[in-house]
CSV table of N, CA, C and O in Angstrom, one decimal:
chain,number,residue,atom,x,y,z
A,1,MET,N,0.8,-1.2,0.0
A,1,MET,CA,0.0,0.0,0.0
A,1,MET,C,0.9,1.2,0.0
A,1,MET,O,1.9,1.3,0.7
A,2,THR,N,0.5,2.2,-0.8
A,2,THR,CA,1.3,3.5,-0.9
A,2,THR,C,0.5,4.6,-0.1
A,2,THR,O,-0.7,4.5,0.0
A,3,ASN,N,1.3,5.5,0.4
A,3,ASN,CA,0.7,6.6,1.1
A,3,ASN,C,0.1,7.6,0.1
A,3,ASN,O,0.7,7.9,-0.9
A,4,PHE,N,-1.0,8.2,0.5
A,4,PHE,CA,-1.6,9.2,-0.3
A,4,PHE,C,-1.3,10.5,0.3
A,4,PHE,O,-1.7,10.9,1.3
A,5,ILE,N,-0.4,11.3,-0.4
A,5,ILE,CA,0.1,12.5,0.1
A,5,ILE,C,-0.6,13.6,-0.8
A,5,ILE,O,-0.4,13.7,-2.0
A,6,VAL,N,-1.3,14.5,-0.1
A,6,VAL,CA,-1.9,15.6,-0.8
A,6,VAL,C,-1.0,16.9,-0.7
A,6,VAL,O,-0.8,17.4,0.4
A,7,LYS,N,-0.5,17.4,-1.8
A,7,LYS,CA,0.3,18.6,-1.8
A,7,LYS,C,-0.5,19.8,-2.2
A,7,LYS,O,-0.1,20.9,-1.8
A,8,LYS,N,-1.5,19.7,-2.9
A,8,LYS,CA,-2.3,20.8,-3.3
A,8,LYS,C,-3.8,20.3,-3.6
A,8,LYS,O,-3.9,19.3,-4.2
A,9,VAL,N,-4.7,21.1,-3.2
A,9,VAL,CA,-6.2,20.8,-3.4
A,9,VAL,C,-6.9,21.8,-4.2
A,9,VAL,O,-6.6,23.0,-4.1
A,10,ALA,N,-7.8,21.4,-5.0
A,10,ALA,CA,-8.7,22.3,-5.7
A,10,ALA,C,-10.1,22.0,-5.2
A,10,ALA,O,-10.5,20.9,-5.0
A,11,VAL,N,-10.8,23.1,-4.8
A,11,VAL,CA,-12.2,23.0,-4.4
A,11,VAL,C,-13.1,23.7,-5.4
A,11,VAL,O,-12.9,24.8,-5.7
A,12,LEU,N,-14.0,22.9,-6.0
A,12,LEU,CA,-14.9,23.4,-7.0
A,12,LEU,C,-16.2,23.8,-6.4
A,12,LEU,O,-17.0,23.0,-5.9
A,13,GLY,N,-16.4,25.1,-6.3
A,13,GLY,CA,-17.6,25.7,-5.6
A,13,GLY,C,-17.2,26.5,-4.4
A,13,GLY,O,-16.7,25.9,-3.5
A,14,ALA,N,-17.6,27.8,-4.4
A,14,ALA,CA,-17.2,28.7,-3.3
A,14,ALA,C,-18.4,29.0,-2.5
A,14,ALA,O,-18.4,30.1,-1.9
A,15,GLY,N,-19.3,28.1,-2.4
A,15,GLY,CA,-20.5,28.3,-1.5
A,15,GLY,C,-20.0,28.1,0.0
A,15,GLY,O,-18.8,28.0,0.2
A,16,VAL,N,-21.0,28.0,0.9
A,16,VAL,CA,-20.6,27.8,2.3
A,16,VAL,C,-19.7,26.6,2.5
A,16,VAL,O,-18.7,26.6,3.1
A,17,MET,N,-20.1,25.5,1.9
A,17,MET,CA,-19.4,24.2,2.1
A,17,MET,C,-18.0,24.3,1.4
A,17,MET,O,-17.0,24.0,2.1
A,18,GLY,N,-18.0,24.7,0.2
A,18,GLY,CA,-16.7,24.7,-0.5
A,18,GLY,C,-15.7,25.7,0.1
A,18,GLY,O,-14.5,25.4,0.2
A,19,ALA,N,-16.1,26.9,0.5
A,19,ALA,CA,-15.3,27.8,1.1
A,19,ALA,C,-14.7,27.3,2.4
A,19,ALA,O,-13.5,27.5,2.8
A,20,GLN,N,-15.6,26.6,3.2
A,20,GLN,CA,-15.1,26.1,4.5
A,20,GLN,C,-14.1,24.9,4.3
A,20,GLN,O,-13.2,24.7,5.1
A,21,ILE,N,-14.3,24.1,3.3
A,21,ILE,CA,-13.4,23.1,3.0
A,21,ILE,C,-12.0,23.7,2.6
A,21,ILE,O,-11.0,23.2,3.1
A,22,ALA,N,-12.0,24.7,1.8
A,22,ALA,CA,-10.8,25.4,1.5
A,22,ALA,C,-10.1,26.0,2.8
A,22,ALA,O,-8.9,25.9,2.9
A,23,ALA,N,-10.9,26.5,3.7
A,23,ALA,CA,-10.4,27.0,4.9
A,23,ALA,C,-9.7,25.9,5.7
A,23,ALA,O,-8.6,26.1,6.3
A,24,HIS,N,-10.3,24.8,5.8
A,24,HIS,CA,-9.7,23.6,6.5
A,24,HIS,C,-8.4,23.1,5.9
A,24,HIS,O,-7.5,22.7,6.6
A,25,CYS,N,-8.4,23.2,4.6
A,25,CYS,CA,-7.1,22.9,3.9
A,25,CYS,C,-6.0,23.8,4.3
A,25,CYS,O,-4.9,23.4,4.6
A,26,VAL,N,-6.3,25.1,4.3
A,26,VAL,CA,-5.3,26.1,4.7
A,26,VAL,C,-4.9,25.9,6.2
A,26,VAL,O,-3.7,26.0,6.5
A,27,ASN,N,-5.9,25.5,7.0
A,27,ASN,CA,-5.6,25.2,8.4
A,27,ASN,C,-4.6,24.1,8.6
A,27,ASN,O,-3.7,24.1,9.5
A,28,ALA,N,-4.7,23.1,7.6
A,28,ALA,CA,-3.8,22.0,7.6
A,28,ALA,C,-2.5,22.3,6.8
A,28,ALA,O,-1.7,21.3,6.6
A,29,LYS,N,-2.3,23.5,6.4
A,29,LYS,CA,-1.1,23.9,5.7
A,29,LYS,C,-1.0,23.3,4.3
A,29,LYS,O,0.1,23.1,3.8
A,30,VAL,N,-2.1,23.0,3.7
A,30,VAL,CA,-2.2,22.4,2.4
A,30,VAL,C,-2.6,23.5,1.4
A,30,VAL,O,-3.7,24.1,1.6
A,31,PRO,N,-1.8,23.9,0.4
A,31,PRO,CA,-2.3,24.9,-0.5
A,31,PRO,C,-3.6,24.5,-1.2
A,31,PRO,O,-3.8,23.4,-1.5
A,32,VAL,N,-4.4,25.5,-1.4
A,32,VAL,CA,-5.7,25.2,-2.0
A,32,VAL,C,-6.1,26.3,-3.0
A,32,VAL,O,-5.8,27.5,-2.9
A,33,VAL,N,-6.8,25.9,-4.1
A,33,VAL,CA,-7.3,26.8,-5.1
A,33,VAL,C,-8.9,26.6,-5.0
A,33,VAL,O,-9.4,25.5,-5.1
A,34,LEU,N,-9.5,27.8,-4.8
A,34,LEU,CA,-11.0,27.8,-4.7
A,34,LEU,C,-11.6,28.3,-6.0
A,34,LEU,O,-11.3,29.4,-6.3
A,35,PHE,N,-12.4,27.5,-6.6
A,35,PHE,CA,-13.0,27.9,-7.9
A,35,PHE,C,-14.5,28.2,-7.7
A,35,PHE,O,-15.2,27.6,-6.9
A,36,ASP,N,-15.0,29.1,-8.6
A,36,ASP,CA,-16.4,29.3,-8.8
A,36,ASP,C,-16.6,29.9,-10.2
A,36,ASP,O,-15.7,30.1,-10.9
A,37,LEU,N,-17.9,30.2,-10.5
A,37,LEU,CA,-18.2,30.8,-11.8
A,37,LEU,C,-17.6,32.2,-11.8
A,37,LEU,O,-17.4,32.8,-10.8
A,38,PRO,N,-17.3,32.7,-13.0
A,38,PRO,CA,-16.8,34.1,-13.1
A,38,PRO,C,-18.0,35.0,-12.8
A,38,PRO,O,-19.1,34.7,-13.1
A,39,ALA,N,-17.7,36.1,-12.0
A,39,ALA,CA,-18.7,37.0,-11.6
A,39,ALA,C,-19.2,37.8,-12.9
A,39,ALA,O,-18.5,38.1,-13.8
A,40,LYS,N,-20.5,38.1,-12.9
A,40,LYS,CA,-21.1,38.8,-14.0
A,40,LYS,C,-20.8,40.3,-13.9
A,40,LYS,O,-20.7,41.0,-14.9
A,41,GLU,N,-20.5,40.8,-12.7
A,41,GLU,CA,-20.1,42.2,-12.4
A,41,GLU,C,-18.9,42.2,-11.5
A,41,GLU,O,-18.7,41.4,-10.7
A,42,GLY,N,-18.1,43.3,-11.7
A,42,GLY,CA,-16.9,43.4,-10.8
A,42,GLY,C,-15.8,42.5,-11.2
A,42,GLY,O,-15.8,42.0,-12.4
A,43,PRO,N,-14.9,42.2,-10.3
A,43,PRO,CA,-13.8,41.4,-10.6
A,43,PRO,C,-14.2,40.0,-11.0
A,43,PRO,O,-15.2,39.5,-10.5
A,44,LYS,N,-13.6,39.4,-12.0
A,44,LYS,CA,-14.0,38.1,-12.5
A,44,LYS,C,-14.0,37.0,-11.4
A,44,LYS,O,-14.8,36.1,-11.4
A,45,ASN,N,-13.1,37.1,-10.4
A,45,ASN,CA,-13.1,36.1,-9.3
A,45,ASN,C,-13.9,36.7,-8.1
A,45,ASN,O,-13.6,36.2,-7.0
A,46,GLY,N,-14.8,37.6,-8.3
A,46,GLY,CA,-15.5,38.2,-7.3
A,46,GLY,C,-16.3,37.3,-6.4
A,46,GLY,O,-16.4,37.5,-5.2
A,47,ILE,N,-16.9,36.2,-6.9
A,47,ILE,CA,-17.7,35.3,-6.1
A,47,ILE,C,-16.7,34.6,-5.1
A,47,ILE,O,-17.1,34.5,-3.9
A,48,VAL,N,-15.6,34.2,-5.6
A,48,VAL,CA,-14.6,33.5,-4.7
A,48,VAL,C,-14.1,34.5,-3.6
A,48,VAL,O,-14.0,34.2,-2.5
A,49,LEU,N,-13.8,35.7,-4.1
A,49,LEU,CA,-13.3,36.7,-3.1
A,49,LEU,C,-14.3,37.0,-2.0
A,49,LEU,O,-13.9,37.2,-0.9
A,50,ARG,N,-15.5,37.1,-2.4
A,50,ARG,CA,-16.6,37.4,-1.4
A,50,ARG,C,-16.7,36.2,-0.4
A,50,ARG,O,-16.9,36.3,0.8
A,51,ALA,N,-16.6,35.0,-1.0
A,51,ALA,CA,-16.7,33.8,-0.1
A,51,ALA,C,-15.5,33.8,0.9
A,51,ALA,O,-15.7,33.4,2.1
A,52,ILE,N,-14.3,34.1,0.5
A,52,ILE,CA,-13.2,34.2,1.4
A,52,ILE,C,-13.4,35.2,2.4
A,52,ILE,O,-13.1,35.0,3.6
A,53,GLU,N,-13.9,36.4,2.1
A,53,GLU,CA,-14.2,37.5,3.0
A,53,GLU,C,-15.2,37.0,4.1
A,53,GLU,O,-15.1,37.3,5.3
A,54,ASN,N,-16.2,36.2,3.6
A,54,ASN,CA,-17.2,35.7,4.5
A,54,ASN,C,-16.7,34.7,5.5
A,54,ASN,O,-17.2,34.6,6.6
A,55,LEU,N,-15.6,34.0,5.1
A,55,LEU,CA,-15.0,33.1,6.1
A,55,LEU,C,-14.5,33.8,7.3
A,55,LEU,O,-14.6,33.2,8.4
A,56,LYS,N,-14.1,35.0,7.2
A,56,LYS,CA,-13.5,35.7,8.3
A,56,LYS,C,-14.6,36.2,9.3
A,56,LYS,O,-14.3,36.5,10.4
A,57,LYS,N,-15.9,36.1,8.9
A,57,LYS,CA,-17.0,36.6,9.7
A,57,LYS,C,-17.7,35.5,10.4
A,57,LYS,O,-18.6,35.8,11.3
A,58,LEU,N,-17.5,34.3,10.1
A,58,LEU,CA,-18.2,33.1,10.6
A,58,LEU,C,-17.8,32.8,12.1
A,58,LEU,O,-16.7,33.0,12.4
A,59,ASN,N,-18.8,32.4,12.8
A,59,ASN,CA,-18.5,32.0,14.2
A,59,ASN,C,-19.4,30.7,14.5
A,59,ASN,O,-20.6,30.7,14.3
A,60,PRO,N,-18.7,29.6,14.7
A,60,PRO,CA,-17.3,29.4,15.0
A,60,PRO,C,-16.5,29.6,13.7
A,60,PRO,O,-17.0,29.3,12.6
A,61,ALA,N,-15.3,30.1,13.8
A,61,ALA,CA,-14.5,30.5,12.7
A,61,ALA,C,-13.9,29.2,12.0
A,61,ALA,O,-13.2,28.4,12.7
A,62,PRO,N,-14.1,29.0,10.7
A,62,PRO,CA,-13.4,27.9,10.0
A,62,PRO,C,-11.9,28.1,9.9
A,62,PRO,O,-11.2,27.1,9.7
A,63,LEU,N,-11.5,29.3,9.9
A,63,LEU,CA,-10.0,29.6,9.8
A,63,LEU,C,-9.4,29.7,11.2
A,63,LEU,O,-9.9,30.4,12.0
A,64,GLY,N,-8.3,29.0,11.4
A,64,GLY,CA,-7.6,29.1,12.6
A,64,GLY,C,-7.0,30.5,12.8
A,64,GLY,O,-7.0,31.0,14.0
A,65,ASN,N,-6.6,31.1,11.7
A,65,ASN,CA,-6.1,32.5,11.8
A,65,ASN,C,-6.7,33.2,10.6
A,65,ASN,O,-6.5,32.8,9.4
A,66,LYS,N,-7.4,34.3,10.8
A,66,LYS,CA,-8.1,35.0,9.8
A,66,LYS,C,-7.2,35.5,8.6
A,66,LYS,O,-7.6,35.5,7.5
A,67,GLU,N,-6.0,35.8,9.0
A,67,GLU,CA,-5.0,36.2,8.0
A,67,GLU,C,-4.7,35.1,7.0
A,67,GLU,O,-4.2,35.4,5.9
A,68,ASP,N,-4.9,33.9,7.4
A,68,ASP,CA,-4.6,32.7,6.5
A,68,ASP,C,-5.5,32.7,5.3
A,68,ASP,O,-5.3,32.0,4.3
A,69,ALA,N,-6.6,33.5,5.3
A,69,ALA,CA,-7.5,33.5,4.2
A,69,ALA,C,-6.8,33.9,2.9
A,69,ALA,O,-7.2,33.5,1.8
A,70,ALA,N,-5.8,34.7,3.1
A,70,ALA,CA,-5.0,35.2,1.9
A,70,ALA,C,-4.2,34.0,1.3
A,70,ALA,O,-3.8,34.2,0.1
A,71,LEU,N,-4.1,32.9,1.9
A,71,LEU,CA,-3.4,31.7,1.3
A,71,LEU,C,-4.3,30.9,0.4
A,71,LEU,O,-3.8,30.0,-0.3
A,72,ILE,N,-5.6,31.2,0.3
A,72,ILE,CA,-6.5,30.6,-0.6
A,72,ILE,C,-6.4,31.2,-1.9
A,72,ILE,O,-6.6,32.4,-2.1
A,73,GLU,N,-6.0,30.4,-2.9
A,73,GLU,CA,-5.8,30.9,-4.3
A,73,GLU,C,-7.2,31.0,-4.9
A,73,GLU,O,-8.0,30.1,-4.9
A,74,VAL,N,-7.5,32.2,-5.6
A,74,VAL,CA,-8.8,32.4,-6.2
A,74,VAL,C,-8.8,32.0,-7.7
A,74,VAL,O,-7.8,32.2,-8.3
A,75,ALA,N,-9.9,31.4,-8.1
A,75,ALA,CA,-9.9,31.0,-9.5
A,75,ALA,C,-11.4,30.9,-10.0
A,75,ALA,O,-12.3,30.9,-9.2
A,76,ASN,N,-11.5,30.9,-11.3
A,76,ASN,CA,-12.9,30.8,-11.9
A,76,ASN,C,-12.8,29.7,-13.0
A,76,ASN,O,-11.7,29.4,-13.5
A,77,TYR,N,-13.9,29.1,-13.4
A,77,TYR,CA,-14.0,28.0,-14.3
A,77,TYR,C,-13.7,28.5,-15.8
A,77,TYR,O,-13.5,27.6,-16.6
A,78,GLU,N,-13.7,29.8,-16.0
A,78,GLU,CA,-13.5,30.2,-17.4
A,78,GLU,C,-12.0,30.4,-17.7
A,78,GLU,O,-11.6,30.1,-18.8
A,79,ASP,N,-11.3,31.0,-16.7
A,79,ASP,CA,-9.9,31.4,-17.0
A,79,ASP,C,-8.8,30.5,-16.3
A,79,ASP,O,-7.7,30.6,-16.7
A,80,ASN,N,-9.2,29.7,-15.3
A,80,ASN,CA,-8.1,29.1,-14.5
A,80,ASN,C,-8.2,27.6,-14.4
A,80,ASN,O,-7.5,27.0,-13.5
A,81,LEU,N,-8.9,26.9,-15.3
A,81,LEU,CA,-8.9,25.5,-15.2
A,81,LEU,C,-7.6,24.8,-15.3
A,81,LEU,O,-7.4,23.7,-14.8
A,82,ASP,N,-6.6,25.5,-15.9
A,82,ASP,CA,-5.3,24.9,-16.0
A,82,ASP,C,-4.6,24.7,-14.7
A,82,ASP,O,-3.7,23.8,-14.5
A,83,LEU,N,-5.1,25.4,-13.6
A,83,LEU,CA,-4.5,25.2,-12.3
A,83,LEU,C,-4.8,23.8,-11.7
A,83,LEU,O,-4.2,23.3,-10.8
A,84,LEU,N,-5.8,23.1,-12.3
A,84,LEU,CA,-6.2,21.8,-11.8
A,84,LEU,C,-5.1,20.8,-12.0
A,84,LEU,O,-4.9,19.8,-11.2
A,85,SER,N,-4.3,21.0,-13.0
A,85,SER,CA,-3.2,20.0,-13.3
A,85,SER,C,-2.2,19.9,-12.2
A,85,SER,O,-1.5,18.9,-12.1
A,86,GLY,N,-2.1,20.9,-11.4
A,86,GLY,CA,-1.1,20.9,-10.3
A,86,GLY,C,-1.7,20.4,-9.0
A,86,GLY,O,-1.0,20.4,-8.0
A,87,CYS,N,-3.0,20.0,-9.0
A,87,CYS,CA,-3.7,19.6,-7.8
A,87,CYS,C,-3.7,18.0,-7.6
A,87,CYS,O,-3.9,17.3,-8.6
A,88,ASP,N,-3.5,17.6,-6.4
A,88,ASP,CA,-3.5,16.1,-6.1
A,88,ASP,C,-4.9,15.7,-5.8
A,88,ASP,O,-5.2,14.5,-5.9
A,89,LEU,N,-5.8,16.6,-5.4
A,89,LEU,CA,-7.1,16.3,-5.0
A,89,LEU,C,-8.1,17.4,-5.5
A,89,LEU,O,-7.8,18.5,-5.3
A,90,ILE,N,-9.2,16.9,-6.1
A,90,ILE,CA,-10.2,17.9,-6.5
A,90,ILE,C,-11.5,17.5,-5.7
A,90,ILE,O,-11.9,16.4,-5.8
A,91,ILE,N,-12.0,18.5,-5.0
A,91,ILE,CA,-13.2,18.3,-4.2
A,91,ILE,C,-14.3,19.1,-4.9
A,91,ILE,O,-14.2,20.3,-5.0
A,92,GLU,N,-15.4,18.5,-5.3
A,92,GLU,CA,-16.6,19.1,-5.9
A,92,GLU,C,-17.6,19.5,-4.8
A,92,GLU,O,-18.0,18.6,-4.0
A,93,ALA,N,-18.0,20.7,-4.7
A,93,ALA,CA,-18.9,21.2,-3.7
A,93,ALA,C,-19.9,22.2,-4.3
A,93,ALA,O,-20.0,23.3,-3.8
A,94,ILE,N,-20.6,21.8,-5.3
A,94,ILE,CA,-21.6,22.7,-5.9
A,94,ILE,C,-23.0,22.2,-5.6
A,94,ILE,O,-23.2,21.1,-5.1
A,95,ALA,N,-24.0,23.0,-6.0
A,95,ALA,CA,-25.4,22.7,-5.7
A,95,ALA,C,-25.8,21.3,-6.3
A,95,ALA,O,-25.2,20.9,-7.2
A,96,GLU,N,-26.8,20.8,-5.7
A,96,GLU,CA,-27.3,19.5,-6.0
A,96,GLU,C,-28.2,19.5,-7.3
A,96,GLU,O,-29.3,19.2,-7.3
A,97,ARG,N,-27.6,19.9,-8.4
A,97,ARG,CA,-28.2,19.9,-9.7
A,97,ARG,C,-27.4,19.0,-10.6
A,97,ARG,O,-26.2,19.4,-10.9
A,98,MET,N,-27.9,17.9,-11.0
A,98,MET,CA,-27.1,17.0,-11.8
A,98,MET,C,-26.7,17.6,-13.1
A,98,MET,O,-25.6,17.4,-13.6
A,99,ASP,N,-27.5,18.4,-13.7
A,99,ASP,CA,-27.1,19.1,-15.0
A,99,ASP,C,-25.9,20.0,-14.8
A,99,ASP,O,-25.0,20.0,-15.6
A,100,TRP,N,-25.9,20.7,-13.6
A,100,TRP,CA,-24.7,21.6,-13.3
A,100,TRP,C,-23.5,20.8,-13.1
A,100,TRP,O,-22.4,21.1,-13.6
A,101,LYS,N,-23.7,19.7,-12.4
A,101,LYS,CA,-22.5,18.8,-12.1
A,101,LYS,C,-21.9,18.2,-13.3
A,101,LYS,O,-20.7,18.2,-13.5
A,102,HIS,N,-22.8,17.7,-14.2
A,102,HIS,CA,-22.3,17.1,-15.5
A,102,HIS,C,-21.6,18.1,-16.3
A,102,HIS,O,-20.5,17.9,-16.9
A,103,ASP,N,-22.1,19.4,-16.4
A,103,ASP,CA,-21.5,20.4,-17.1
A,103,ASP,C,-20.1,20.8,-16.5
A,103,ASP,O,-19.1,20.9,-17.3
A,104,LEU,N,-20.0,20.8,-15.2
A,104,LEU,CA,-18.8,21.1,-14.6
A,104,LEU,C,-17.7,20.0,-14.8
A,104,LEU,O,-16.6,20.3,-15.1
A,105,TYR,N,-18.2,18.7,-14.7
A,105,TYR,CA,-17.2,17.6,-14.9
A,105,TYR,C,-16.7,17.6,-16.3
A,105,TYR,O,-15.5,17.3,-16.6
A,106,LYS,N,-17.5,18.0,-17.3
A,106,LYS,CA,-17.1,18.1,-18.7
A,106,LYS,C,-16.0,19.2,-18.9
A,106,LYS,O,-15.0,19.0,-19.6
A,107,LYS,N,-16.1,20.3,-18.1
A,107,LYS,CA,-15.1,21.4,-18.2
A,107,LYS,C,-13.8,20.9,-17.5
A,107,LYS,O,-12.8,21.3,-18.0
A,108,VAL,N,-14.0,20.3,-16.4
A,108,VAL,CA,-12.8,19.9,-15.5
A,108,VAL,C,-12.0,18.8,-16.1
A,108,VAL,O,-10.8,18.8,-16.1
A,109,ALA,N,-12.6,17.8,-16.7
A,109,ALA,CA,-12.0,16.6,-17.1
A,109,ALA,C,-10.7,16.8,-18.0
A,109,ALA,O,-9.7,16.2,-17.7
A,110,PRO,N,-10.8,17.6,-19.0
A,110,PRO,CA,-9.6,17.8,-19.8
A,110,PRO,C,-8.4,18.4,-19.1
A,110,PRO,O,-7.3,18.4,-19.6
A,111,HIS,N,-8.6,19.0,-18.0
A,111,HIS,CA,-7.5,19.7,-17.3
A,111,HIS,C,-6.9,18.9,-16.1
A,111,HIS,O,-6.0,19.4,-15.5
A,112,ARG,N,-7.5,17.8,-15.8
A,112,ARG,CA,-6.9,16.9,-14.8
A,112,ARG,C,-5.6,16.4,-15.3
A,112,ARG,O,-5.5,16.0,-16.5
A,113,SER,N,-4.6,16.3,-14.4
A,113,SER,CA,-3.3,15.7,-14.8
A,113,SER,C,-3.4,14.2,-14.9
A,113,SER,O,-4.2,13.6,-14.2
A,114,GLU,N,-2.6,13.6,-15.7
A,114,GLU,CA,-2.6,12.1,-15.8
A,114,GLU,C,-2.1,11.5,-14.5
A,114,GLU,O,-2.5,10.4,-14.2
A,115,GLU,N,-1.4,12.3,-13.7
A,115,GLU,CA,-0.9,11.8,-12.4
A,115,GLU,C,-1.8,12.2,-11.3
A,115,GLU,O,-1.5,12.1,-10.2
A,116,HIS,N,-3.0,12.7,-11.7
A,116,HIS,CA,-4.0,13.2,-10.8
A,116,HIS,C,-4.3,12.1,-9.8
A,116,HIS,O,-4.5,11.0,-10.2
A,117,THR,N,-4.4,12.5,-8.6
A,117,THR,CA,-4.6,11.5,-7.5
A,117,THR,C,-6.1,11.1,-7.2
A,117,THR,O,-6.5,10.0,-7.2
A,118,SER,N,-6.9,12.1,-7.0
A,118,SER,CA,-8.2,11.8,-6.5
A,118,SER,C,-9.2,12.9,-6.7
A,118,SER,O,-8.9,14.0,-6.8
A,119,GLU,N,-10.5,12.5,-6.8
A,119,GLU,CA,-11.6,13.4,-6.9
A,119,GLU,C,-12.6,13.0,-5.9
A,119,GLU,O,-12.8,11.8,-5.6
A,120,LEU,N,-13.3,13.9,-5.3
A,120,LEU,CA,-14.3,13.6,-4.3
A,120,LEU,C,-15.4,14.5,-4.4
A,120,LEU,O,-15.3,15.7,-4.5
A,121,GLN,N,-16.6,13.9,-4.5
A,121,GLN,CA,-17.8,14.7,-4.5
A,121,GLN,C,-18.3,14.9,-3.1
A,121,GLN,O,-18.5,13.9,-2.4
A,122,SER,N,-18.4,16.1,-2.6
A,122,SER,CA,-18.6,16.3,-1.1
A,122,SER,C,-20.0,16.4,-0.7
A,122,SER,O,-20.3,16.4,0.5
A,123,GLN,N,-21.0,16.6,-1.6
A,123,GLN,CA,-22.4,16.8,-1.2
A,123,GLN,C,-22.9,15.5,-0.6
A,123,GLN,O,-22.7,14.4,-1.0
A,124,SER,N,-23.8,15.7,0.3
A,124,SER,CA,-24.4,14.6,1.1
A,124,SER,C,-25.5,13.8,0.4
A,124,SER,O,-25.6,12.6,0.5
A,125,THR,N,-26.3,14.5,-0.4
A,125,THR,CA,-27.4,13.8,-1.0
A,125,THR,C,-27.0,12.9,-2.2
A,125,THR,O,-27.8,12.0,-2.6
A,126,ILE,N,-25.9,13.2,-2.8
A,126,ILE,CA,-25.4,12.3,-3.8
A,126,ILE,C,-24.0,11.9,-3.3
A,126,ILE,O,-23.0,12.5,-3.6
A,127,SER,N,-24.0,10.8,-2.6
A,127,SER,CA,-22.8,10.5,-1.9
A,127,SER,C,-22.1,9.4,-2.6
A,127,SER,O,-22.3,8.2,-2.4
A,128,TYR,N,-21.1,9.8,-3.4
A,128,TYR,CA,-20.2,8.8,-4.0
A,128,TYR,C,-18.9,9.5,-4.2
A,128,TYR,O,-18.8,10.7,-4.3
A,129,ALA,N,-17.8,8.7,-4.2
A,129,ALA,CA,-16.5,9.3,-4.5
A,129,ALA,C,-15.8,8.5,-5.6
A,129,ALA,O,-16.0,7.3,-5.7
A,130,VAL,N,-15.0,9.1,-6.4
A,130,VAL,CA,-14.3,8.4,-7.4
A,130,VAL,C,-12.8,8.6,-7.1
A,130,VAL,O,-12.4,9.8,-7.0
A,131,PHE,N,-12.1,7.5,-6.9
A,131,PHE,CA,-10.7,7.7,-6.6
A,131,PHE,C,-9.9,7.1,-7.7
A,131,PHE,O,-10.1,6.0,-8.1
A,132,CYS,N,-9.0,7.8,-8.2
A,132,CYS,CA,-8.1,7.4,-9.2
A,132,CYS,C,-6.6,7.4,-8.7
A,132,CYS,O,-6.1,8.4,-8.3
A,133,LEU,N,-6.1,6.2,-8.5
A,133,LEU,CA,-4.7,6.1,-7.9
A,133,LEU,C,-3.7,6.8,-8.8
A,133,LEU,O,-3.7,6.7,-10.1
A,134,LYS,N,-2.8,7.5,-8.2
A,134,LYS,CA,-1.7,8.2,-8.9
A,134,LYS,C,-0.8,7.2,-9.6
A,134,LYS,O,-0.5,6.1,-9.0
A,135,LYS,N,-0.5,7.5,-10.8
A,135,LYS,CA,0.4,6.6,-11.6
A,135,LYS,C,1.8,6.7,-11.1
A,135,LYS,O,2.3,7.8,-10.8
A,136,LYS,N,2.5,5.7,-11.0
A,136,LYS,CA,3.9,5.7,-10.5
A,136,LYS,C,4.9,5.8,-11.6
A,136,LYS,O,4.7,5.4,-12.7
């Protein structure tokens, strides 16, 4: 059996769950990229930036240190999917709409690295995980 070492994580979806998953990655000193749709107004990564700001306001706080919010890399599905190739783990945390999930998976699939380690769907109502062992 080989050890599964996560060096970088991508979280797909910057809602309450996705943002808090990203916060816990940062707490564990694992670099994380938080993705969401490009904003229709303002900065293109505005949705993710607002989610990160909201993490600082939550009680109990998901971040061990509020300043660590700056360690979450912001991204959107339109411009930054290439960042997925450097991630060992991709966690999907978007709304429970199968059509949205299928569209997202179609976008994400071409950008996964051949050495990609694992994908996890985090939502509770559709509970399954797909694990792809890293090639040696």
